[in-house]
Structure formats: C-alpha cells, structure tokens
Tab-separated table of C-alpha atoms in Angstrom:
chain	number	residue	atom	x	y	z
E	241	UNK	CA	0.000	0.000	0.000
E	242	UNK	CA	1.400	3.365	-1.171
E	243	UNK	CA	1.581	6.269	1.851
E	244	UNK	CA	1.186	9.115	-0.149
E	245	UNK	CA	1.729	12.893	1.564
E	246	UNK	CA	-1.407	14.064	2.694
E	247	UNK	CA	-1.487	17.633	2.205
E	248	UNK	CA	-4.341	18.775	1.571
E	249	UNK	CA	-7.106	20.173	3.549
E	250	UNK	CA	-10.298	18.499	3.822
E	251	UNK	CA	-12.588	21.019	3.091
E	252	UNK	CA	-15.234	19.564	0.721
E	253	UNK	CA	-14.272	21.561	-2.263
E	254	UNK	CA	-14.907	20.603	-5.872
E	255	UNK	CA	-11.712	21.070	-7.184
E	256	UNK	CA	-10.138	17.150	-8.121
E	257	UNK	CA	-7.047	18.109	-5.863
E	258	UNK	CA	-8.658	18.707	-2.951
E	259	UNK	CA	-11.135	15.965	-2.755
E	260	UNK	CA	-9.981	12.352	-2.225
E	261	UNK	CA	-10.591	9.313	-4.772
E	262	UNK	CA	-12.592	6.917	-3.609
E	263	UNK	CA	-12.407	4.134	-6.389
E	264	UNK	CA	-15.380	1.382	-5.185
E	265	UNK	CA	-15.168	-2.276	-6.081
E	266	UNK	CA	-18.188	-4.125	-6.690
E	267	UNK	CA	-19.995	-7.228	-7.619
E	268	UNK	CA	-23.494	-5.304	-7.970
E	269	UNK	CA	-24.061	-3.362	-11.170
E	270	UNK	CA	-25.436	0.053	-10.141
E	271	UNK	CA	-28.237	0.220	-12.167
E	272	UNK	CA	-29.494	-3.621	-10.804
E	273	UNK	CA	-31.551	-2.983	-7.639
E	274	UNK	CA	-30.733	0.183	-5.404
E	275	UNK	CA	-29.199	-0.947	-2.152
E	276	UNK	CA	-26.622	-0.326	0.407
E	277	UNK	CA	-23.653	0.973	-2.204
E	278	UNK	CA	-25.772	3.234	-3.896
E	279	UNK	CA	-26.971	4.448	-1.106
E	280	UNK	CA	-23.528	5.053	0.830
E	281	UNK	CA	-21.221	6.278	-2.035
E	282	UNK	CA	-24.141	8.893	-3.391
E	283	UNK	CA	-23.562	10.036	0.072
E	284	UNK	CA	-19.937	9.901	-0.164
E	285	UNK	CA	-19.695	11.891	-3.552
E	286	UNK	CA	-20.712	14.939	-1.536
E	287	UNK	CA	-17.225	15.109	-0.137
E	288	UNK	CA	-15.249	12.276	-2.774
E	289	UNK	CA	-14.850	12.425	-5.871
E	290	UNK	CA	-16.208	8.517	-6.549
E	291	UNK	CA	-15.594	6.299	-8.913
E	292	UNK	CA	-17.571	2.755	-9.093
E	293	UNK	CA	-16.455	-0.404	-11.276
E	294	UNK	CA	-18.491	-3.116	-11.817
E	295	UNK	CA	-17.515	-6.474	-13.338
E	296	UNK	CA	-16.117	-6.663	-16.729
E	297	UNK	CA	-18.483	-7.215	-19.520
E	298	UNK	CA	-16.960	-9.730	-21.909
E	299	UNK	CA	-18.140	-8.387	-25.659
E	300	UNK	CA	-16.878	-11.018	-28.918
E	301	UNK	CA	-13.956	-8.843	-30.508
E	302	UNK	CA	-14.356	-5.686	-28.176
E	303	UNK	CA	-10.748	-3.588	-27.717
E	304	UNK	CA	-10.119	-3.587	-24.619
E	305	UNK	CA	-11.507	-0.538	-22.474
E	306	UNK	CA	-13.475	1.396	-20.027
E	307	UNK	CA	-16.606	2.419	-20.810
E	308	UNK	CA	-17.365	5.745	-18.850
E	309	UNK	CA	-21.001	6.914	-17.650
E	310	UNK	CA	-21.482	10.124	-15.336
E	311	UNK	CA	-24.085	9.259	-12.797
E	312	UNK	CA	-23.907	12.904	-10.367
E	313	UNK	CA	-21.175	15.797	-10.143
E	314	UNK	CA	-18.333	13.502	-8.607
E	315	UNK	CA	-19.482	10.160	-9.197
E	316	UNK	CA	-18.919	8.635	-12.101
E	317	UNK	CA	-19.146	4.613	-13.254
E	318	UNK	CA	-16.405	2.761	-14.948
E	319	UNK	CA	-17.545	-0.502	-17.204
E	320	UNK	CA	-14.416	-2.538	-18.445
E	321	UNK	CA	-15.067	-3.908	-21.809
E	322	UNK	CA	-13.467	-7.453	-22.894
E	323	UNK	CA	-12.839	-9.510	-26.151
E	324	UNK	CA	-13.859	-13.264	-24.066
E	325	UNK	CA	-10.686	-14.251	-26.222
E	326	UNK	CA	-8.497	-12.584	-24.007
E	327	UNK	CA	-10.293	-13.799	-20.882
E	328	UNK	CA	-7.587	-15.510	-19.811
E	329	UNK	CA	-5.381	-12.324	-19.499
E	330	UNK	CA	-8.217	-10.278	-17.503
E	331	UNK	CA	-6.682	-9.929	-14.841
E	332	UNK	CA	-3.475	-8.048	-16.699
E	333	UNK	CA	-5.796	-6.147	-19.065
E	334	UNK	CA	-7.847	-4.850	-16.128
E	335	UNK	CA	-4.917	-3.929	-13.697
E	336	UNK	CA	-3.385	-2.187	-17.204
E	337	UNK	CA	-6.696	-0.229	-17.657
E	338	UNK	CA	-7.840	0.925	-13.760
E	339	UNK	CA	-3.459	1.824	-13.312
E	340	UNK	CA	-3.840	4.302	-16.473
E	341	UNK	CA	-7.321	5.847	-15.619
E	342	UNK	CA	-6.532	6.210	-12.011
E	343	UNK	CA	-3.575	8.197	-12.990
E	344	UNK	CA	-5.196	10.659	-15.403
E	345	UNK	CA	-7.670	11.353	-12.388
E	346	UNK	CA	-4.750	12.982	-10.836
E	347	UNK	CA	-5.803	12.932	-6.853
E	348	UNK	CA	-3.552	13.636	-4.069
E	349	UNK	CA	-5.645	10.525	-2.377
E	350	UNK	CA	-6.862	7.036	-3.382
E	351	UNK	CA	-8.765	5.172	-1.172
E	352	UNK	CA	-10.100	1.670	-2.108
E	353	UNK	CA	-13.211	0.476	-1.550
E	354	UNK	CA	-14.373	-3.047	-2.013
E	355	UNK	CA	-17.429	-4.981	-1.779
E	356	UNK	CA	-15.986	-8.119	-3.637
E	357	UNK	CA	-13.134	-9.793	-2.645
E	358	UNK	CA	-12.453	-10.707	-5.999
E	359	UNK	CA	-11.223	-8.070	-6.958
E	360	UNK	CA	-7.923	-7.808	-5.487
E	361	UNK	CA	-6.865	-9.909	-8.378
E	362	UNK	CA	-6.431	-6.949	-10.480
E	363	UNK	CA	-6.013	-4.446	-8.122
E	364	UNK	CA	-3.464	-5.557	-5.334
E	365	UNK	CA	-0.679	-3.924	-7.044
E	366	UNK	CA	-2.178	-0.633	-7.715
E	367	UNK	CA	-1.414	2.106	-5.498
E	368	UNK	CA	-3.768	3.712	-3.180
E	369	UNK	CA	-3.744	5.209	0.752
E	370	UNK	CA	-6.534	3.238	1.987
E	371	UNK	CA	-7.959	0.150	1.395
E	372	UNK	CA	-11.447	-0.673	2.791
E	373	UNK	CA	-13.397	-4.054	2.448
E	374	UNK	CA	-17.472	-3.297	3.145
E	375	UNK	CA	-18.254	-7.034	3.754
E	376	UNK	CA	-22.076	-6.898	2.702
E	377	UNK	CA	-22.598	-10.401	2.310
E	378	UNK	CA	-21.139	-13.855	2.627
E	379	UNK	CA	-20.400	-13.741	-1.201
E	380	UNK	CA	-18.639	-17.256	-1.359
E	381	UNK	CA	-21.984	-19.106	0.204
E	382	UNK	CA	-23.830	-17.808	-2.657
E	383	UNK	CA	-24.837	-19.607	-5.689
E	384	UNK	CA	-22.243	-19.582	-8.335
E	385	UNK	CA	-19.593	-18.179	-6.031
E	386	UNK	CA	-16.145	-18.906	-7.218
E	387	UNK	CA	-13.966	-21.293	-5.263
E	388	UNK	CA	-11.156	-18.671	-4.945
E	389	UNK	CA	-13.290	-16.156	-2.966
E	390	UNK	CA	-12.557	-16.858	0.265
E	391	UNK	CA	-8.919	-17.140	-0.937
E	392	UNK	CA	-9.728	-13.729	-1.842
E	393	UNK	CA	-10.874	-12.283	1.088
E	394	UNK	CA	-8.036	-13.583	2.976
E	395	UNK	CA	-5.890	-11.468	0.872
E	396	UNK	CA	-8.118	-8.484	1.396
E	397	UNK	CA	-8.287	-8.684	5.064
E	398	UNK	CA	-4.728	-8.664	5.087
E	399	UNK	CA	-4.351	-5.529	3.015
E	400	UNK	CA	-7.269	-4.000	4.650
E	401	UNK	CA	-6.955	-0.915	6.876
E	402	UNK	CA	-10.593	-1.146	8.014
E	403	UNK	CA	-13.496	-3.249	7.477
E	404	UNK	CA	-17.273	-2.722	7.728
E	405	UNK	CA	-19.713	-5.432	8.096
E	406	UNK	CA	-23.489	-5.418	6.988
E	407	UNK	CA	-24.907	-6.839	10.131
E	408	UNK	CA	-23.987	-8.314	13.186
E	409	UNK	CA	-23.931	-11.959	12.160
E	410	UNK	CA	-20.910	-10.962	9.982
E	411	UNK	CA	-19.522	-9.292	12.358
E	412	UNK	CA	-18.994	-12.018	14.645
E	413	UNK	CA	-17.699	-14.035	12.071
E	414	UNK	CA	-15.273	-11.648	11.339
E	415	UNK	CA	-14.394	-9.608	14.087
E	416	UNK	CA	-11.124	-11.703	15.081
E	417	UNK	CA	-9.796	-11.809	11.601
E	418	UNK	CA	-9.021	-7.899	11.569
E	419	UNK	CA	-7.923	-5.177	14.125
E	420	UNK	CA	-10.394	-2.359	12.939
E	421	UNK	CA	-13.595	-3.804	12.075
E	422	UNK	CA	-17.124	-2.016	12.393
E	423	UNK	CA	-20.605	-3.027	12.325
E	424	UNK	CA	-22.355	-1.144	10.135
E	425	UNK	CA	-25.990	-2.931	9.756
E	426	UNK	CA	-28.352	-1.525	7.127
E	427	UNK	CA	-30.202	1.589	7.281
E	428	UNK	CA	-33.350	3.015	5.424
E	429	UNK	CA	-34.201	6.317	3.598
E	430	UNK	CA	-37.227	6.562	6.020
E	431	UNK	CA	-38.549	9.612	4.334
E	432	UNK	CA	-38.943	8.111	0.771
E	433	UNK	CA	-40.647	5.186	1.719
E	434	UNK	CA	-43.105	6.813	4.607
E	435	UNK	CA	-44.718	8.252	1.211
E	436	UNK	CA	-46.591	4.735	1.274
E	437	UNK	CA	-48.404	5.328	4.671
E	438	UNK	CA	-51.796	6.555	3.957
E	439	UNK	CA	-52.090	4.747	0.606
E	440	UNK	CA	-52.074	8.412	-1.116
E	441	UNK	CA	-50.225	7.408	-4.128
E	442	UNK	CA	-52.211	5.979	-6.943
E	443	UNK	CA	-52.318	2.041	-7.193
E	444	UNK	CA	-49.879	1.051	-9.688
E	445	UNK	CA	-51.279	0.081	-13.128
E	446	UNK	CA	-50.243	-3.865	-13.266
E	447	UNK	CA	-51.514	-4.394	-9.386
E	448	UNK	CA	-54.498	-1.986	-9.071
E	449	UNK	CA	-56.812	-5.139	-10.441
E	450	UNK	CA	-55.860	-7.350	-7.239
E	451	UNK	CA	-57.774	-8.054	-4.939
E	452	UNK	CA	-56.917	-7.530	-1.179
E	453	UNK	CA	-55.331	-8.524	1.497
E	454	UNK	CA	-52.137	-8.300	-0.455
E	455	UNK	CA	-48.895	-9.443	1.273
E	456	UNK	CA	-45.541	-8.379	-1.006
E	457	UNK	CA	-42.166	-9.302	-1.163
E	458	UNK	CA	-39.399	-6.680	-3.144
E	459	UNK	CA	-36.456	-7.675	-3.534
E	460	UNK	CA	-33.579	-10.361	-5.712
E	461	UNK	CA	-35.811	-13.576	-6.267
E	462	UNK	CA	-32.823	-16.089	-5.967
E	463	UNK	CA	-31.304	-18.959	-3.970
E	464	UNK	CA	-32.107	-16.651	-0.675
E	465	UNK	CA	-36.163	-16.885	-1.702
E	466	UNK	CA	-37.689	-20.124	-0.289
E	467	UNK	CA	-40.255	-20.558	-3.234
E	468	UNK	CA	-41.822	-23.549	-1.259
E	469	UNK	CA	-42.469	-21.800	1.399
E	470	UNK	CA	-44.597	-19.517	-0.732
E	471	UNK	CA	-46.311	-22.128	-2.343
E	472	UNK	CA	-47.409	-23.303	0.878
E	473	UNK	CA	-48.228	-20.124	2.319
E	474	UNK	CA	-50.561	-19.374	-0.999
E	475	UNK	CA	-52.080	-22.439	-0.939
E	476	UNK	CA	-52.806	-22.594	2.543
E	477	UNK	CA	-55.014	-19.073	1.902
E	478	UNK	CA	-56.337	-19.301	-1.868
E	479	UNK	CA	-58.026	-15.991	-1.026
E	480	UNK	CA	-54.896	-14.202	0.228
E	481	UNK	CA	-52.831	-12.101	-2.982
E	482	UNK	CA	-49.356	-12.334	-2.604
E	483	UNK	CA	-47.201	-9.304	-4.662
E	484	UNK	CA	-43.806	-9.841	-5.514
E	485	UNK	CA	-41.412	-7.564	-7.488
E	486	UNK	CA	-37.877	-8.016	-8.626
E	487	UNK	CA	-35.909	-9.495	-11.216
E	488	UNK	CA	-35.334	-13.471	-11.198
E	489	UNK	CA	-31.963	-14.419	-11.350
E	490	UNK	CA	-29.463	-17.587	-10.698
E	491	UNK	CA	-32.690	-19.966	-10.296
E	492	UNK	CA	-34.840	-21.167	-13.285
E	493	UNK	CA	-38.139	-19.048	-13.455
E	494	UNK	CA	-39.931	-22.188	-14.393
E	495	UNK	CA	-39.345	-23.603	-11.304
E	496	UNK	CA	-40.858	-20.938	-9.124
E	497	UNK	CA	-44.901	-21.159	-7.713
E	498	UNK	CA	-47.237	-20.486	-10.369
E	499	UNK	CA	-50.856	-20.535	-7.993
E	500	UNK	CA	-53.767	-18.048	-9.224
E	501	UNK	CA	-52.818	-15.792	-6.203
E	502	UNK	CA	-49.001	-15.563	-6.825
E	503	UNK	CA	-48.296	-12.515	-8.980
E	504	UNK	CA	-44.870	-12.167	-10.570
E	505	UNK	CA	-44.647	-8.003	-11.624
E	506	UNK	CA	-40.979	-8.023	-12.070
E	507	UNK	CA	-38.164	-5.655	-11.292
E	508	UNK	CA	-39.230	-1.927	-10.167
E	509	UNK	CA	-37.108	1.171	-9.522
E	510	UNK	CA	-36.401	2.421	-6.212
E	511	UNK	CA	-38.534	5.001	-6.843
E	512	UNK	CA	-41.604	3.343	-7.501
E	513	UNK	CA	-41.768	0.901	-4.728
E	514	UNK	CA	-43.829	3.069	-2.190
E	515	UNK	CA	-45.815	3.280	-4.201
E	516	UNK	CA	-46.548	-0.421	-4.827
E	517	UNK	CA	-46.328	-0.607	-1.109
E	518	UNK	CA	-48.803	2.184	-0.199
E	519	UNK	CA	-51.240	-0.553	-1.541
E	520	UNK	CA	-50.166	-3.568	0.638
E	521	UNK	CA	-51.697	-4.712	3.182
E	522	UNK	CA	-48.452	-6.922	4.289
E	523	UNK	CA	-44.900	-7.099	4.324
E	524	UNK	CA	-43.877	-10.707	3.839
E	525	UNK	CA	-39.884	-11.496	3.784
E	526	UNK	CA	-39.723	-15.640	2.943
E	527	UNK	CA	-35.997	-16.110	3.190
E	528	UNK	CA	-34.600	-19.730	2.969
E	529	UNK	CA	-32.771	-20.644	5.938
E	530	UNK	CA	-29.513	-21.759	4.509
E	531	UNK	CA	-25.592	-21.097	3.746
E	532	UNK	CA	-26.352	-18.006	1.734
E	533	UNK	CA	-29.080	-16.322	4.078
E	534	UNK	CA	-26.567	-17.396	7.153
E	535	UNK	CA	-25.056	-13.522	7.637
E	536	UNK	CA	-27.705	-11.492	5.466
E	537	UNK	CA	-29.066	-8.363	6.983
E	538	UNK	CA	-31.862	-7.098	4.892
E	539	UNK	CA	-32.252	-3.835	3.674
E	540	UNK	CA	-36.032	-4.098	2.877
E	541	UNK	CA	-36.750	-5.151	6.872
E	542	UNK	CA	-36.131	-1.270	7.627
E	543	UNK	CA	-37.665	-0.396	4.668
E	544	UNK	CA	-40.741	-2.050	4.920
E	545	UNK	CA	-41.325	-0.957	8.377
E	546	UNK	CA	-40.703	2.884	7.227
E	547	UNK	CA	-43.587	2.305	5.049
E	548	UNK	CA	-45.916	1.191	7.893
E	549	UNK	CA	-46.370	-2.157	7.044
E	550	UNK	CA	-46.540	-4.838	9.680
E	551	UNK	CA	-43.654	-7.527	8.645
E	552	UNK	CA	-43.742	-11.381	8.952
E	553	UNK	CA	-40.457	-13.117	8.135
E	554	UNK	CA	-38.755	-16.191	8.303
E	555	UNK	CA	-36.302	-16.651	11.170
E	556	UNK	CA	-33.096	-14.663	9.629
E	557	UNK	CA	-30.419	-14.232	12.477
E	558	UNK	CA	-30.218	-10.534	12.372
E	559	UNK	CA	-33.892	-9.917	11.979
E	560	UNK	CA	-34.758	-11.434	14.922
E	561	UNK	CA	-32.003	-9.656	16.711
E	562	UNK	CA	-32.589	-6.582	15.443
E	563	UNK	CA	-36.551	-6.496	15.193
E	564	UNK	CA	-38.108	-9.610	16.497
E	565	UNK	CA	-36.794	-9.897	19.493
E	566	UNK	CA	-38.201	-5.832	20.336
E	567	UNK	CA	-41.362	-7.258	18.550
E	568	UNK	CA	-41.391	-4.709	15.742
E	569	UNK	CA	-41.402	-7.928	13.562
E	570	UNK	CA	-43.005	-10.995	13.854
E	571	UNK	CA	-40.808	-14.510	13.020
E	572	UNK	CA	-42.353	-17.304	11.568
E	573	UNK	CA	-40.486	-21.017	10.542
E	574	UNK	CA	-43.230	-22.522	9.168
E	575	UNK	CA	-46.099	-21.490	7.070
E	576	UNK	CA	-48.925	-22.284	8.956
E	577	UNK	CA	-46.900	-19.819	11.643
E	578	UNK	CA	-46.918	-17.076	9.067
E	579	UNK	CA	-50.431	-17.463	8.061
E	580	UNK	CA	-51.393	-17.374	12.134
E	581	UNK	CA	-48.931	-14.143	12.640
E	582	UNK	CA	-50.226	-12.711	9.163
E	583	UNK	CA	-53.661	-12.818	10.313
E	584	UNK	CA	-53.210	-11.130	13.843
E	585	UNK	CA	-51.277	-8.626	11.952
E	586	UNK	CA	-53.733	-7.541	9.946
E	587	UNK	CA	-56.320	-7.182	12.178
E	588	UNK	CA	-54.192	-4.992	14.881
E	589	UNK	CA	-54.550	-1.296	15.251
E	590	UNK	CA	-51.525	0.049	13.525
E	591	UNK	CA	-50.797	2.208	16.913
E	592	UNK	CA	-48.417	1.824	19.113
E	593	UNK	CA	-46.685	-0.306	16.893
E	594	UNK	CA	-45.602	2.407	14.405
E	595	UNK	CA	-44.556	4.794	16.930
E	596	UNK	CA	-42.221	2.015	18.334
E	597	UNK	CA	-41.483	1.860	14.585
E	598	UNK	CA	-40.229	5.372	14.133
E	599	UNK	CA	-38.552	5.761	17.386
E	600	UNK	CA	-36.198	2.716	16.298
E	601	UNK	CA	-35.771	4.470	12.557
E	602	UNK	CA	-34.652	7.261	13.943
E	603	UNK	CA	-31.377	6.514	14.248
E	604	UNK	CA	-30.559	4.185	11.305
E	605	UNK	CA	-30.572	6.472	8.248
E	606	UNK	CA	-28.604	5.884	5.482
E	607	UNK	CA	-27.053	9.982	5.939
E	608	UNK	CA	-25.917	8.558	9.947
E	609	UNK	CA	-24.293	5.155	8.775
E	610	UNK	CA	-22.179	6.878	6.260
E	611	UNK	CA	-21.211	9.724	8.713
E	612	UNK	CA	-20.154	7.222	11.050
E	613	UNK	CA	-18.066	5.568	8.147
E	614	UNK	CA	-16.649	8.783	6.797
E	615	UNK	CA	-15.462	9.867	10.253
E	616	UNK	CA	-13.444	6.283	10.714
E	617	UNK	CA	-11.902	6.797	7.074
E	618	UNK	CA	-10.981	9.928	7.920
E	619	UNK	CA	-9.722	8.977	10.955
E	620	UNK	CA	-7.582	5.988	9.485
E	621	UNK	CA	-5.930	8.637	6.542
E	622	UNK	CA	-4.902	10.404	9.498
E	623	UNK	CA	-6.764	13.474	7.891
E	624	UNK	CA	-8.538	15.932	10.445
E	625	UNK	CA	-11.926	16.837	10.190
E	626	UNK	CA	-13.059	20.230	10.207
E	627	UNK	CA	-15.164	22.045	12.564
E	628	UNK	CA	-17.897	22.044	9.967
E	629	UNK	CA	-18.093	18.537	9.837
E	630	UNK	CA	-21.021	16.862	11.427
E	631	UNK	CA	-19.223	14.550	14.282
E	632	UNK	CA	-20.489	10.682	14.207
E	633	UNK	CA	-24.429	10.010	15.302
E	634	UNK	CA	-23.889	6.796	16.894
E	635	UNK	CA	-21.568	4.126	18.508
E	636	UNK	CA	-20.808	1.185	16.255
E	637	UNK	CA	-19.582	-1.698	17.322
C-alpha cells in the first residue's frame, strides 16, 4: 500500500485536488436494484470524488476498455469492456486499464473500496492510501460463487486498513480476523418510503386489479427466496394475494410457484416501490434458511417498516435480533406460523406499533451510517476533520 503525503485540507471543495478518490469495487451493477452501495457512495460523492467499477463485460472482438457513464457531479461509473478471447489475461488487461485511468484522475488521495473480494486480483498492485473491504454479504456461500473467494478475502483482510460489516452476524464471524472492524448494519431512507403510509399514491397500473389482502415481497428472487415456502403459504389461503417484485436471477423461473394468487410483476425502480407498497396490506420477507441467508441483513426489513407495514419473516439471524426480538417484527419457521402471525397482523390497530417503529428508525438512516463511516476513514488517513463537519451520530460496534 502506497503512503502518499497528505497535504491537503479536507474542506469539501470541488476542485479534483482537494477531494480524495474513492475508487469502489463491486460485484453489484449500479443500475441492478438500489441498495446499500448506492446508497452510501451517493452520500460519499458529496465530499469524494467517486468512482464505481463493476464487473467486466466480456463483448466477442471488443478492444479492450473502459466504458465511462457520469451518474452525479463527482461520481462517475467505470464498465471494463473485454474480447472473451483474451479472458484468460483479464486480470493483466484490467490492472493495465484501472493503473492508467486512475492516474489521469490525478488525486492527491486514493482510497479503495471493495465490496468483492475478488477483486484484489487486479487491483493488489495498484497504489492507493486506503484500502477498505465493506463485507455486505457472505459472497462465497452464494450460488455460483467462485472457489477462490474466500482465498480472496483472505488477501483483502490482510491488506485492509478497516473493514465494515453489513450486520452483526458478519460481524462475529469476522471480528477476530481484523484489528479495525465495524458493524455497520443496514439503514433506510425513512422519508422516501413513509410516502406509502396513507395509501395516497395511486395504485400502480399492473396491481391496481388485485384483490386484497395483499402481502408483497421486493427484492432479488434467488437462492435466498424459499419458493416452497410460498407455495405453501398461498395455498394454505387461496383468497390471500401475494405481490412480488424483482428481477429473477441464478434460479430457473420455471421452477418458481405459479398458484392463481401468486403474482410475478418483475423488477421496479427504487422510486416506484412506495408506491406499490402504499397498496399492501403486508410485508412478507420468505428467506430460505440456509448457507447463503446465514449472515444477510436485509435492507427491505427497515424499509418495509418505514412504510408502515406490519412484517412477517422467516427466522433470519439478524432480523430477529434486530426487530423480532423488540417485537417490531413478527418470526415465523413454518407457514402455517406465518399465516397465524399474518392474520393477527392484519387485524391490529396500527398504533403503538408504528410509533415504536419510528422511534427505532430514527437513528438508522442511510445519511448517519455513512457519517459514522466517513469519520473512521478519515480517521484511518490520518486526515482531520473540520469544525464544519457533522461529528459521528452513533456508537458502532
């Protein structure tokens, strides 16, 4: 890791020298579903100048290349672009490619940000002041995970400065593997998705025809979704509607429950989820309990509660720890359980509950997590933070 001189001030400004780099890493293409590294580096662009690559795109007799889109003022999204023919010299091409962008850039600071391990293959050379691993998920218990990631992540931790975790299940697994690890569990945008309390948005054109009570599900149908226990659930109440929205991928679409009250609307922007929502009369998170749910913190737990609706879920480590266990969500392993805790649900007076909703939002927004972050990078550059800077909101473990 290169120590460069840090001498600049950190005053926010615009100008390229005076901001750092922060070059992201990540397995998630930004324009797939909106989740917890959009949400963090659009906060971080306000004060780095942020750069995100995804995964190379492999493209039959492509030149090798980055393919550039501006997504705000300082952020900005790298694509690399390969011929599959010279696959086997990725790695080379892509260090080659990131080394000569990076340079043009011209910042005083790098840091390095990564959500996949993998990609220290191509980067572990390349020079930067920082390098931080945001351990989201448990990416080699996922379907189709390479064998080298954990491999991978070995070698990250041990170039790592600082790690965040997603949730506290991963951060007991990790927390005696590196000196300066965080919890940093996910947060919500309360604010956009409170627009679907009331039900004053209009009901969305492809669900307005179904009947009620609807219970949804948003989110990546994949090996994390327990399809059978869906099945179950909609068989076990024909005259129940159950919602769900998001793309299918990793799993065979054929294979998933077909029943007349299962509707499949596909993907949605982050946008127009309350108001899907605003129409529900259930939150319904059916999770498989197995390697690659083990550490998963979901982001749509918060999210559904900001929206007012009452949540049943399967019995997810960090749900239960974070909202069961305080009530604010009810757990179910089977699904006669859900149907029993669906039905009280519904029929209970919305108040106190949401009140005990909001009080616990209030101090998990997306703006407080990465203010807590930012003042720990900061922190580990050695870089002080000016008086105008608004001092971390909350402890973290």
């Amino acid at each position: 890791m290169r120590h460069s001189r840090l001498d600049f001030e950190y005053r926010g400004a615009s100008q390229s020298d005076a901001r750092p780099l922060l070059v992201c890493f990540s397995h998630l293409r930004w324009n797939f579903v909106w989740q917890r590294p959009q949400h963090l580096l659009s906060h971080a662009s306000e004060r780095f100048d942020v750069v995100f690559v995804e995964e190379p795109i492999f493209e039959a007799g492509a030149m090798a290349r980055l393919e550039r889109k501006r997504i705000g003022p300082s952020l900005q999204l790298l694509v690399p672009v390969i011929d599959p023919a010279d696959a086997h010299e990725a790695v080379w091409i892509l260090q080659g490619l990131l080394a000569q962008e990076l340079d043009a850039l011209g910042h005083t600071t790098r840091i390095f940000w990564y959500y996949t391990p993998a990609a220290i293959a191509f980067t572990s050379e390349l020079p930067r002041d920082l390098t931080l691993y945001d351990n989201m998920d448990e990416l080699s218990a996922f379907k189709g995970a390479s064998d080298t990631l954990v491999a991978q992540e070995t070698a990250l931790l041990g170039q790592a400065d600082l790690v965040f975790t997603g949730g506290h299940s991963l951060h007991a697994a990790k927390c005696d593997r590196h000196p300066n690890i965080h919890c940093f569990p996910s947060s919500v945008d309360a604010a956009h998705f409170a627009r679907a309390r009331g039900s004053v948005t209009a009901d969305p054109a492809d669900q307005a025809a179904i009947p009620h009570p609807r219970l949804g599900f948003f989110g990546v149908v994949d090996e994390r979704f327990d399809a059978d226990f869906l099945d179950e659930l909609a068989d076990l109440r024909p005259d129940w509607q159950f919602v769900i929205l998001g793309p299918v991928v990793k799993i065979d679409p054929a294979g998933l429950p077909r029943g007349p009250n299962i509707h499949w609307l596909g993907p949605k922007s982050y946008a127009e989820l309350p108001d899907y929502l605003a129409h529900w009369d259930l939150g319904l998170m059916p999770f498989a309990l197995n390697a690659s749910t083990r550490f998963i913190s979901p982001t749509k737990t918060p999210e559904f509660l900001a929206a007012g609706l009452p949540v049943v879920s399967t019995p997810i480590v960090d749900v239960v720890r974070s909202y069961g266990e305080i009530g604010l969500v009810e757990i179910a392993e089977t699904p006669i359980q859900a149907v029993l805790a669906a039905e009280a649900l519904m029929a209970r007076p919305r108040e106190p509950w949401l009140t005990q909703v909001d009080t616990r939002l209030a101090g998990g927004s997306w703006e407080r997590t990465w203010a807590d972050m930012e003042a720990k990078i900061m922190a580990a550059l050695g870089i002080p933070i000016l008086a105008s800077y608004s001092p971390p909101l909350r402890e973290t473990a």
